[in-house]
PDB file of C-alpha atoms in Angstrom:
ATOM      1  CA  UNK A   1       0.000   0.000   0.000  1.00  0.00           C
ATOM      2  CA  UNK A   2       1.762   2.981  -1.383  1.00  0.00           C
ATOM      3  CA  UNK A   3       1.234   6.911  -1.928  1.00  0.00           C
ATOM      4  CA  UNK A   4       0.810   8.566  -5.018  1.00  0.00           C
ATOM      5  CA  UNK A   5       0.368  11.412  -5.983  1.00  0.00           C
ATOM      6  CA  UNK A   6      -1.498  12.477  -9.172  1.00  0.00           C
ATOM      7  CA  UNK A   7      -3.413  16.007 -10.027  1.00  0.00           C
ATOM      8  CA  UNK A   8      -6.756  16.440 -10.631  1.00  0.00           C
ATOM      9  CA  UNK A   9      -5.663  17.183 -14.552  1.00  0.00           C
ATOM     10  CA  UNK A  10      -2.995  13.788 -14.842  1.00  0.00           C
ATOM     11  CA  UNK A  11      -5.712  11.226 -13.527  1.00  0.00           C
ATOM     12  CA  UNK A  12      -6.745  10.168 -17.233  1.00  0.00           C
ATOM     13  CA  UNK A  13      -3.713   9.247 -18.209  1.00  0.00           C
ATOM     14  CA  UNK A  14      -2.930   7.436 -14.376  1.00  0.00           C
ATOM     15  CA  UNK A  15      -5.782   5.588 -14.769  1.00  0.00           C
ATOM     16  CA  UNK A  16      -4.867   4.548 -18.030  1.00  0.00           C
ATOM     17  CA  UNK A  17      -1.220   3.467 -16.961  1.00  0.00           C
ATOM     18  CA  UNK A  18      -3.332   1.811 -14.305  1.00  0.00           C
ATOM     19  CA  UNK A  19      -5.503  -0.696 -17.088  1.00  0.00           C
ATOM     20  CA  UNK A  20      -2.543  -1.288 -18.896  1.00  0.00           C
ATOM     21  CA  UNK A  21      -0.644  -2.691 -15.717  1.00  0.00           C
ATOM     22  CA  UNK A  22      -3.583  -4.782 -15.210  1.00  0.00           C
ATOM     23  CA  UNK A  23      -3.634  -5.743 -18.724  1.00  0.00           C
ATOM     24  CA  UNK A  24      -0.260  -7.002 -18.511  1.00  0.00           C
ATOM     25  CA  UNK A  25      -0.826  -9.240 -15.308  1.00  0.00           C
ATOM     26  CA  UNK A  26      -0.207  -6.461 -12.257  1.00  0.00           C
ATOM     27  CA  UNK A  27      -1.198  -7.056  -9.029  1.00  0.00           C
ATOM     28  CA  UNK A  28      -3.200  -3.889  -8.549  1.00  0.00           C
ATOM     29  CA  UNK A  29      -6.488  -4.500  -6.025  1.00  0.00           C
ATOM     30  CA  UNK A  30      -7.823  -1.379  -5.456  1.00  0.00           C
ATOM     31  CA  UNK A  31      -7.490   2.533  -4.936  1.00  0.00           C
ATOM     32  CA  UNK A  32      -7.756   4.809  -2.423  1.00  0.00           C
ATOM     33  CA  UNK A  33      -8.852   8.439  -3.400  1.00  0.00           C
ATOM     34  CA  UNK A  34      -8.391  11.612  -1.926  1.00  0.00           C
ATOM     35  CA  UNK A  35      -9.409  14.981  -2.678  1.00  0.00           C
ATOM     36  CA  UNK A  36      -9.258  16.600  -5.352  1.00  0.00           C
ATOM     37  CA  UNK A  37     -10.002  13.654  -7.296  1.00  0.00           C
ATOM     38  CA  UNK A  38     -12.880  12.401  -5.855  1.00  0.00           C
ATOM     39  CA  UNK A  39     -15.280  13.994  -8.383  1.00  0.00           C
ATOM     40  CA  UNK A  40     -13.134  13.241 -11.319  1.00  0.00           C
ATOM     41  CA  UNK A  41     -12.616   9.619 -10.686  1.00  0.00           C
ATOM     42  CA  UNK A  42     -16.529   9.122 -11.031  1.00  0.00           C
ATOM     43  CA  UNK A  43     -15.420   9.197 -15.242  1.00  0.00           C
ATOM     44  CA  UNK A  44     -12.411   6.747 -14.790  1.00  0.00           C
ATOM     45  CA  UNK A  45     -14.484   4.016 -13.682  1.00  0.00           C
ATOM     46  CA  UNK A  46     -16.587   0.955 -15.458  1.00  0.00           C
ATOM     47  CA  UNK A  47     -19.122   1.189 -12.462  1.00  0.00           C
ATOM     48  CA  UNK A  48     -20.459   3.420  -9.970  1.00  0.00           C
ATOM     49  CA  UNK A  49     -21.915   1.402  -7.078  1.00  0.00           C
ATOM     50  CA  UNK A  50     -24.057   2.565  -3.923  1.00  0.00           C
ATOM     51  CA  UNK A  51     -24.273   6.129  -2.661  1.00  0.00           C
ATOM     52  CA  UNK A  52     -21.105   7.156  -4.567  1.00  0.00           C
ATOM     53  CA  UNK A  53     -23.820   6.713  -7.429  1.00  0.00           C
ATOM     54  CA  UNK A  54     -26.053   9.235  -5.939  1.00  0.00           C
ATOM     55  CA  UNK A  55     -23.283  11.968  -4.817  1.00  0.00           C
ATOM     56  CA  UNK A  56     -21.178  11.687  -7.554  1.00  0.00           C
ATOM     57  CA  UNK A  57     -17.850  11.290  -5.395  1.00  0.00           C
ATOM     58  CA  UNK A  58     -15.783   7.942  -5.180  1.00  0.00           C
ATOM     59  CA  UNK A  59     -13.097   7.473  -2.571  1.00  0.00           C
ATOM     60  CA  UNK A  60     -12.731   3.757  -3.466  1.00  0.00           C
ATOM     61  CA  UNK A  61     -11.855   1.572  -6.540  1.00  0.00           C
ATOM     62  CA  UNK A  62     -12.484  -1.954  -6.866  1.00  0.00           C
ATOM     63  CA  UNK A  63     -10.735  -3.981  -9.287  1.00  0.00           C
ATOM     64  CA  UNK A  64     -12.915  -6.797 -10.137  1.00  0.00           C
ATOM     65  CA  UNK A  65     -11.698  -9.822 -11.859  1.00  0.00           C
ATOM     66  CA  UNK A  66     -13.337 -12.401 -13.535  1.00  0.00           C
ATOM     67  CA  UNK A  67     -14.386 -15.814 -11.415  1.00  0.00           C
ATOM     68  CA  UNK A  68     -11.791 -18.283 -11.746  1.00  0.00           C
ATOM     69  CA  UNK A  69     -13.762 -20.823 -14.892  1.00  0.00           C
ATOM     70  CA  UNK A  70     -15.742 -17.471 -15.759  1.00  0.00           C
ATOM     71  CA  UNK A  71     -13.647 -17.273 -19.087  1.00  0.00           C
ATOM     72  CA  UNK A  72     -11.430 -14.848 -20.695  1.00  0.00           C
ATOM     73  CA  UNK A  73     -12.959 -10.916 -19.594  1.00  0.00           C
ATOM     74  CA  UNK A  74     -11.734  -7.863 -18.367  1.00  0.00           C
ATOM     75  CA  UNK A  75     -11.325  -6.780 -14.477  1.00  0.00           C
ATOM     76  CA  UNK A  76     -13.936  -3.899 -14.367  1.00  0.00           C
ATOM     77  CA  UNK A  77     -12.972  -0.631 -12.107  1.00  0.00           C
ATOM     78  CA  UNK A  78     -15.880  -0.128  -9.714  1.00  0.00           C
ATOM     79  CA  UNK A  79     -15.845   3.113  -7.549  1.00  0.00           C
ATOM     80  CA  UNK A  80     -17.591   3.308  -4.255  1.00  0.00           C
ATOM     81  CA  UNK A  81     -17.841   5.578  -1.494  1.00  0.00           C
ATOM     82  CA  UNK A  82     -16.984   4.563   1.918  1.00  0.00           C
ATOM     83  CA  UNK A  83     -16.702   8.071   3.283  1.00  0.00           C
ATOM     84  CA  UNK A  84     -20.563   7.862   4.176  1.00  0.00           C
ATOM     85  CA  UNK A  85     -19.862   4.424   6.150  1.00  0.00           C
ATOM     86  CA  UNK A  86     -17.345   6.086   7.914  1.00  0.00           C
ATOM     87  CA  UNK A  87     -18.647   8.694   9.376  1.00  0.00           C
ATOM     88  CA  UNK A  88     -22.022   6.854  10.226  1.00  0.00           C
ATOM     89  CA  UNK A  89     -20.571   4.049  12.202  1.00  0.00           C
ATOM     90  CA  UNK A  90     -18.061   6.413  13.921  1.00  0.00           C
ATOM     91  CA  UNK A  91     -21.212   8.785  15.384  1.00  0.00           C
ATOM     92  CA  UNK A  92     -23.030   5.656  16.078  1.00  0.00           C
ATOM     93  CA  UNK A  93     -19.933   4.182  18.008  1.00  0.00           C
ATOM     94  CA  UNK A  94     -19.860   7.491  19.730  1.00  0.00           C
ATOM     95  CA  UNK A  95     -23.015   7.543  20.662  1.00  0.00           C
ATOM     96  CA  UNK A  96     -24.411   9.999  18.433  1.00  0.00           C
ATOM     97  CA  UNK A  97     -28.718  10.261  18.878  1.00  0.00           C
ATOM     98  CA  UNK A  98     -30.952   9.189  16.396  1.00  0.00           C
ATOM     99  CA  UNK A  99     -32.710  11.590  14.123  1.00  0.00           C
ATOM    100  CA  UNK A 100     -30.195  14.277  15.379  1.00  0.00           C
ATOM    101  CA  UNK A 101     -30.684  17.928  15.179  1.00  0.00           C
ATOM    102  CA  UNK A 102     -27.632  17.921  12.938  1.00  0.00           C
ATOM    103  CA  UNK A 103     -24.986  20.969  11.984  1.00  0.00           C
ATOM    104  CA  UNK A 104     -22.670  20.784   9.341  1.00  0.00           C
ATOM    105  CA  UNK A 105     -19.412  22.879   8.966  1.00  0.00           C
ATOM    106  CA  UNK A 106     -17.631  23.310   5.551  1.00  0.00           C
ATOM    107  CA  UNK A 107     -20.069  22.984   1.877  1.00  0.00           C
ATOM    108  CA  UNK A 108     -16.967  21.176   0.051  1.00  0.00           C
ATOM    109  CA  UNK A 109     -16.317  17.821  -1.046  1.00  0.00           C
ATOM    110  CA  UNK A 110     -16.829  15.901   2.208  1.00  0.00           C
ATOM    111  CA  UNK A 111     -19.426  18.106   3.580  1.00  0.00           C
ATOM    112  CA  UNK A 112     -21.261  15.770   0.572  1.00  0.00           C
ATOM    113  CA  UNK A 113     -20.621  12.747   2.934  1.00  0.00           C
ATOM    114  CA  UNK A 114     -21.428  13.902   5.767  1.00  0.00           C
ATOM    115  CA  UNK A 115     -24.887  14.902   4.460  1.00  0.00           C
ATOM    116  CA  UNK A 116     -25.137  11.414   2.958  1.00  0.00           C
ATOM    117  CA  UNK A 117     -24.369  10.435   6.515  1.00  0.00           C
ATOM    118  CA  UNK A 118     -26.629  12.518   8.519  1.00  0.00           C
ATOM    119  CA  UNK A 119     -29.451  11.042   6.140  1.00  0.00           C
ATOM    120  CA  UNK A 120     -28.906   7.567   7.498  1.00  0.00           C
ATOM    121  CA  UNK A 121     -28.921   8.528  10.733  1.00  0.00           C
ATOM    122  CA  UNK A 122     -32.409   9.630  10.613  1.00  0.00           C
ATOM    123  CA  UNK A 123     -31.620  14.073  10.764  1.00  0.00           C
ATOM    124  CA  UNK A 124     -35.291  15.776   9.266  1.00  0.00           C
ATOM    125  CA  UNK A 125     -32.809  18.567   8.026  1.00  0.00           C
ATOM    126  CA  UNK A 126     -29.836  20.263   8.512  1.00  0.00           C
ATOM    127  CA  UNK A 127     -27.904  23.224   8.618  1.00  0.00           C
ATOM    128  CA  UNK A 128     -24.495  23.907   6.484  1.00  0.00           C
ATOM    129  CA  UNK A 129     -22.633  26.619   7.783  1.00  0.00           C
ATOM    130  CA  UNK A 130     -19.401  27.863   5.060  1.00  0.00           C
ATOM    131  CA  UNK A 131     -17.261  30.358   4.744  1.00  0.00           C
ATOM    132  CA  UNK A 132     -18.711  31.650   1.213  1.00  0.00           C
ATOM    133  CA  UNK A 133     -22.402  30.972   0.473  1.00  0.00           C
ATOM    134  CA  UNK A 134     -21.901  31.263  -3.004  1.00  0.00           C
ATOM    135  CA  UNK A 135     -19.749  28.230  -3.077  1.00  0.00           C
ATOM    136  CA  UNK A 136     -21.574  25.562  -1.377  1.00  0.00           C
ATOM    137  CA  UNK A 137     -22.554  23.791  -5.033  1.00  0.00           C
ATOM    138  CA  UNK A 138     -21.690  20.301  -3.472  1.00  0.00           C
ATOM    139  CA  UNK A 139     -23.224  20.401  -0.619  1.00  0.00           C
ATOM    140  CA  UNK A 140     -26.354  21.694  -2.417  1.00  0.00           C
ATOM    141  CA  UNK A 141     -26.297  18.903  -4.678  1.00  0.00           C
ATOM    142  CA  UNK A 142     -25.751  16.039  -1.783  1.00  0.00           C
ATOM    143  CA  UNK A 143     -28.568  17.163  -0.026  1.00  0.00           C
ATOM    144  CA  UNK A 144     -30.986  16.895  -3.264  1.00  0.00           C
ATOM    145  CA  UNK A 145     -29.615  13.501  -4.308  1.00  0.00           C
ATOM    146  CA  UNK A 146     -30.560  12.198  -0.525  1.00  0.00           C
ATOM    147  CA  UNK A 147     -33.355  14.093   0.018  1.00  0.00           C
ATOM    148  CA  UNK A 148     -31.908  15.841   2.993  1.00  0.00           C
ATOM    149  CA  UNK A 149     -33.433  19.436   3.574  1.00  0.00           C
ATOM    150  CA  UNK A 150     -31.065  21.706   4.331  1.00  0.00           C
ATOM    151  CA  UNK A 151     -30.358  25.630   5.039  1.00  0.00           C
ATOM    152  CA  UNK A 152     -26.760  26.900   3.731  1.00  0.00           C
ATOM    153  CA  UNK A 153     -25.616  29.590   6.044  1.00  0.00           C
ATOM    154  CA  UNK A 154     -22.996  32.151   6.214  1.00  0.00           C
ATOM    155  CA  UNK A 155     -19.785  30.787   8.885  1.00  0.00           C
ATOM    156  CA  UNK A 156     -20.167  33.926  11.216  1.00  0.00           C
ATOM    157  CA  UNK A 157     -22.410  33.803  13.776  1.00  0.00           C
ATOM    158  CA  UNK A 158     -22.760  29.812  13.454  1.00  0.00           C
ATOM    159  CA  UNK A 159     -21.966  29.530  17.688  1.00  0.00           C
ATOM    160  CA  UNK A 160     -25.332  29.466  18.673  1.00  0.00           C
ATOM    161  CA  UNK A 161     -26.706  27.052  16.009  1.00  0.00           C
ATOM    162  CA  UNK A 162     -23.640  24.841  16.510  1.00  0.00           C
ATOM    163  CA  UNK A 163     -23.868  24.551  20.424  1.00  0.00           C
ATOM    164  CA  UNK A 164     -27.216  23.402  20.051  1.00  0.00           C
ATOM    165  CA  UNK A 165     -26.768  20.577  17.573  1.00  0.00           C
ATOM    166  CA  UNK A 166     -27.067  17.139  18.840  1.00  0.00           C
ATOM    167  CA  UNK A 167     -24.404  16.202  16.133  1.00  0.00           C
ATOM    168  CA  UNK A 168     -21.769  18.262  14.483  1.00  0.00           C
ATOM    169  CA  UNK A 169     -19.920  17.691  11.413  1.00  0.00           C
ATOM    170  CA  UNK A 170     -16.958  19.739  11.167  1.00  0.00           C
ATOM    171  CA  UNK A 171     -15.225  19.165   7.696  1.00  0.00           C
ATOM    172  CA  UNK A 172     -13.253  22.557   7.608  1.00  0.00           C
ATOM    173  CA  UNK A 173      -9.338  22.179   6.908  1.00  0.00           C
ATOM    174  CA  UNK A 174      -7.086  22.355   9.678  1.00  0.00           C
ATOM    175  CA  UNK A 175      -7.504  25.868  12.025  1.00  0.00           C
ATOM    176  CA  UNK A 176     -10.774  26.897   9.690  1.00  0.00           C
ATOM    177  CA  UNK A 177     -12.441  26.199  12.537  1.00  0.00           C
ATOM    178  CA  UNK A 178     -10.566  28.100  14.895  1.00  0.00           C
ATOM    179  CA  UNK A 179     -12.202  31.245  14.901  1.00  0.00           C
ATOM    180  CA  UNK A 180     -15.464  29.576  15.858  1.00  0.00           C
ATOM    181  CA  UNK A 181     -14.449  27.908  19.207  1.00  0.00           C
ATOM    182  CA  UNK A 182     -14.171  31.279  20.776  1.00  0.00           C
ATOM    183  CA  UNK A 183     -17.555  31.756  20.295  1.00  0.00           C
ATOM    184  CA  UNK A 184     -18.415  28.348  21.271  1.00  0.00           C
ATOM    185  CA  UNK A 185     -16.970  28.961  24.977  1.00  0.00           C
ATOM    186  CA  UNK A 186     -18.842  31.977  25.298  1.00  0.00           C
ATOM    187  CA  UNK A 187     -22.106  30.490  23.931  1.00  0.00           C
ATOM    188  CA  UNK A 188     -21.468  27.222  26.534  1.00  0.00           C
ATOM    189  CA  UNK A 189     -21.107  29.154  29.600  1.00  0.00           C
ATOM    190  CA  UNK A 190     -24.750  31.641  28.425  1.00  0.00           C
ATOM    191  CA  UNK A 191     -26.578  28.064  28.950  1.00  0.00           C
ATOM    192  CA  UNK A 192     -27.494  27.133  32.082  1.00  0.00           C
ATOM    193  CA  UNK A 193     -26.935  23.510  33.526  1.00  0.00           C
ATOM    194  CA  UNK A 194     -27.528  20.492  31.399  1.00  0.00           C
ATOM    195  CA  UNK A 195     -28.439  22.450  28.831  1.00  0.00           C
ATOM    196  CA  UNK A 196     -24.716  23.932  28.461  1.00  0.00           C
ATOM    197  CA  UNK A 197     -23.651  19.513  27.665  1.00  0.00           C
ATOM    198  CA  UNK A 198     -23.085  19.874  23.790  1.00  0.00           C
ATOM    199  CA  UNK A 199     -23.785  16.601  21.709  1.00  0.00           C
ATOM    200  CA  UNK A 200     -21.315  14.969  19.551  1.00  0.00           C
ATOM    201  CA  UNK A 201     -18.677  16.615  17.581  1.00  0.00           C
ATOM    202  CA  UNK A 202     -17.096  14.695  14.825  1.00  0.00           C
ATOM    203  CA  UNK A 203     -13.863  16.717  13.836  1.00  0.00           C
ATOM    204  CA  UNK A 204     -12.257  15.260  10.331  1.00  0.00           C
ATOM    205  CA  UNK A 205      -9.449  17.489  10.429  1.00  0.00           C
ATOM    206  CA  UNK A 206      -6.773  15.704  12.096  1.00  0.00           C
ATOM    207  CA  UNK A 207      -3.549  17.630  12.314  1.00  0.00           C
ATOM    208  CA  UNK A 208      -3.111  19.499  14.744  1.00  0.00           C
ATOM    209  CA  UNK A 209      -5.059  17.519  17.232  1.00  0.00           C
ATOM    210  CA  UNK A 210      -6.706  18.116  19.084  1.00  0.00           C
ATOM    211  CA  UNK A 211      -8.291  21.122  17.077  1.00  0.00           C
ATOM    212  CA  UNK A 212      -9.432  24.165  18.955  1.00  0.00           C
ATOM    213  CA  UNK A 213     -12.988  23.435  18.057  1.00  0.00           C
ATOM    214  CA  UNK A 214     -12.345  19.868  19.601  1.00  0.00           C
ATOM    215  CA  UNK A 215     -11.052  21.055  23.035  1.00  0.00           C
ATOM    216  CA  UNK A 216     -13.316  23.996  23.696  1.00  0.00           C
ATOM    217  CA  UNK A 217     -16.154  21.098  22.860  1.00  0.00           C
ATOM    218  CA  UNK A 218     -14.702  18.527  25.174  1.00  0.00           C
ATOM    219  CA  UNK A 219     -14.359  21.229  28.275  1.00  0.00           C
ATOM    220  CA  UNK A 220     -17.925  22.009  27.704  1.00  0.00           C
ATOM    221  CA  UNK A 221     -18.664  18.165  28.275  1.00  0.00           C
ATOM    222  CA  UNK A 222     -19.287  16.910  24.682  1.00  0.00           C
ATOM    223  CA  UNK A 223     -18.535  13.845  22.998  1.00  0.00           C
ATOM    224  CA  UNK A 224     -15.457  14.212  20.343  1.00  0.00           C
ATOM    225  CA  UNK A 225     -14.777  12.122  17.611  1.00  0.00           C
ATOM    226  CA  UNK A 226     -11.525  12.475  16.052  1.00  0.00           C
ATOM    227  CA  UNK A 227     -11.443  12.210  12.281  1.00  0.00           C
ATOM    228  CA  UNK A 228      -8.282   9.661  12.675  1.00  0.00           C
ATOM    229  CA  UNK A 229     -11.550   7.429  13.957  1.00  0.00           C
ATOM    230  CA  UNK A 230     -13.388   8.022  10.924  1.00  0.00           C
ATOM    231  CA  UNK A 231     -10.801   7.682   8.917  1.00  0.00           C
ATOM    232  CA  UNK A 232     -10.101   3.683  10.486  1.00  0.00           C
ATOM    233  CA  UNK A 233     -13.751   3.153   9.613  1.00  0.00           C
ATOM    234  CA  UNK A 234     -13.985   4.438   6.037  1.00  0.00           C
ATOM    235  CA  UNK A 235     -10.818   2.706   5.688  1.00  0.00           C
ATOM    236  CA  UNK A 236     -11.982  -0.825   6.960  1.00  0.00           C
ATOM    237  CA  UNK A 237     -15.175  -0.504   4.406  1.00  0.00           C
ATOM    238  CA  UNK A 238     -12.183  -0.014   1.685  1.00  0.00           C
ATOM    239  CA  UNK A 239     -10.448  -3.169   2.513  1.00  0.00           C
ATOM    240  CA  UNK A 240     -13.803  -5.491   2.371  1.00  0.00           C
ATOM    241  CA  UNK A 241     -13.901  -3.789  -1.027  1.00  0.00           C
ATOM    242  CA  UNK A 242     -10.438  -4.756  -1.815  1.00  0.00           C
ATOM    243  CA  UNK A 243     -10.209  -8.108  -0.662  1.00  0.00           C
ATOM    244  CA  UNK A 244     -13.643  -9.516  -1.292  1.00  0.00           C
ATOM    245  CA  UNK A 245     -14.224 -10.426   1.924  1.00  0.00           C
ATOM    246  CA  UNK A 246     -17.056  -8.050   2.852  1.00  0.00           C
ATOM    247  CA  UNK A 247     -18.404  -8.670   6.697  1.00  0.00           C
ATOM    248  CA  UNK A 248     -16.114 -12.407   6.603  1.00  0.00           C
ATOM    249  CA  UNK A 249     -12.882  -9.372   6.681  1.00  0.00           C
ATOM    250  CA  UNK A 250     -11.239 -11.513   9.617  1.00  0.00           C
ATOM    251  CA  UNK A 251     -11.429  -9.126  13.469  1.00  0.00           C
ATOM    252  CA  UNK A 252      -7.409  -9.470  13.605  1.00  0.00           C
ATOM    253  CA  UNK A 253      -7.606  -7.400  10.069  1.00  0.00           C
ATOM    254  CA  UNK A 254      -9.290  -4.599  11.926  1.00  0.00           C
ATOM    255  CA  UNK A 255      -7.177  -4.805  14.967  1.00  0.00           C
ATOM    256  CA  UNK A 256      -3.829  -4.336  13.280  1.00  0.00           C
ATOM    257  CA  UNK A 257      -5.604  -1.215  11.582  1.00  0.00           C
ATOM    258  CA  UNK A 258      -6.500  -0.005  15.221  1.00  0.00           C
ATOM    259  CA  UNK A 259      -3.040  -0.853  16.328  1.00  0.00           C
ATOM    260  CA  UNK A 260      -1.325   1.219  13.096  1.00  0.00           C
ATOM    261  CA  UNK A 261      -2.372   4.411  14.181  1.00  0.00           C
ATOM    262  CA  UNK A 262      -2.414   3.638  18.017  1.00  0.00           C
ATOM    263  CA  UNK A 263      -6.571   4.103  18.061  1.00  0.00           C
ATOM    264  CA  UNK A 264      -8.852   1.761  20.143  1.00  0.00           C
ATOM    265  CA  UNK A 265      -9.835  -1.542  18.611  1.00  0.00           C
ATOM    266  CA  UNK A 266     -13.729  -0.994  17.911  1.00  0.00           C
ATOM    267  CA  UNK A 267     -16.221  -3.436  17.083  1.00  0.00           C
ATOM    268  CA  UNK A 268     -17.428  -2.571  12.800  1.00  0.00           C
TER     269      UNK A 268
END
């Protein structure tokens, strides 16, 4: 497993190199994408399979070979998204309420997940909260294909609406976010008693860490998930993909992942 990195403009001809290895008897399994060329590699693939279809973003490539006695036949490339799974089962493992009251942070390309996300969890709606309301096109376009209402909002003066949430979805680059705990503390310590306990913050920025945003929300009481966590989880759902395996992935698989990146084993 190996990085490499390709622009959003040399992916054709990657993925091309890519089928000809295969062609010639490579070993390839599978891809994992990262931004920015999770939009583009929806055109580099045979197949689009399961809410990657509906959003339009792939963070996972399949290759599938033919059966052994299946005949002569090409491996097909089949892009998924495991982005969504991620996030879910790391809010669920946290605890996270069903049907939340649900705030999003950040209108790019994972704020598309974590609407995906917040639609399996059960949220009537939700609010998006970015820096420049004019360039939330993704996030407008995740909610329609999941049928998730939702209310795009300028960044400043998010505090209130964000201290409130029973789930939070920060998906702001590292220190966007910083700006906003400030306001945070001073909108915890306006509410009296229980109602001061925020819900569950889900943090995908990563480095530094903990984030501002992170430790002004764990002082106040709430529930943090770091996005190393959902980044174990998304990653899991990439190696059933890989391997075939699916839920028969063997629990020592998942452990070693754990033990990589020094997180707790879990239960997926």
């Amino acid at each position: 497993y190996a990085a490499i990195d390709v622009t959003a403009d040399a992916l054709p001809a990657f993925m091309a190199r890519v089928r000809e290895d295969i062609r010639q008897g490579a070993s390839w399994r599978g891809l994992s994408v990262t931004m920015p060329l999770k939009s583009g590699m929806v055109r580099e693939v045979d197949e689009v399979r399961g809410i990657a279809r509906a959003l339009g973003v792939v963070n996972t490539v399949a290759f599938e070979r033919p059966a052994p006695g299946a005949g002569a036949g090409a491996t097909v490339l089949v892009g998924y998204n495991t982005d969504v799974a991620g996030i879910v089962n790391a809010l669920r493992n946290a605890g996270a309420a069903s049907a939340p009251a649900a705030v999003v942070l950040g209108g790019g390309g994972t704020s598309a997940a974590a609407i995906a996300a917040l639609q399996e969890l059960g949220a009537p709606d939700a609010d998006i909260f970015v820096r420049d309301v004019s360039r939330a096109a993704e996030a407008r376009a995740a909610a329609a294909a999941v049928g998730l209402a939702v209310r795009i909002l300028p960044l400043a003066g998010a505090a209130a609406a964000v201290a409130a949430a029973d789930v939070v979805i920060s998906t702001l680059p590292p220190r966007a976010a910083d700006p906003l705990a400030g306001e945070l503390a001073r909108a915890f310590a306006l509410r009296p008693g229980e109602q001061a306990r925020p819900g569950v913050l889900l943090d995908v920025a990563y480095d530094p860490w903990p984030s501002r945003i992170a430790s002004t929300w764990q002082e106040a009481g709430g529930t943090v998930v770091p996005g190393l966590e959902m980044l174990i989880y998304q990653a899991v759902e990439q190696v059933r993909h890989f391997t075939g395996l699916g839920e028969a992935m063997p629990a020592e698989v998942i452990d070693v992942m754990c033990d990589a990146v020094g997180a707790p084993r879990r239960v997926f």
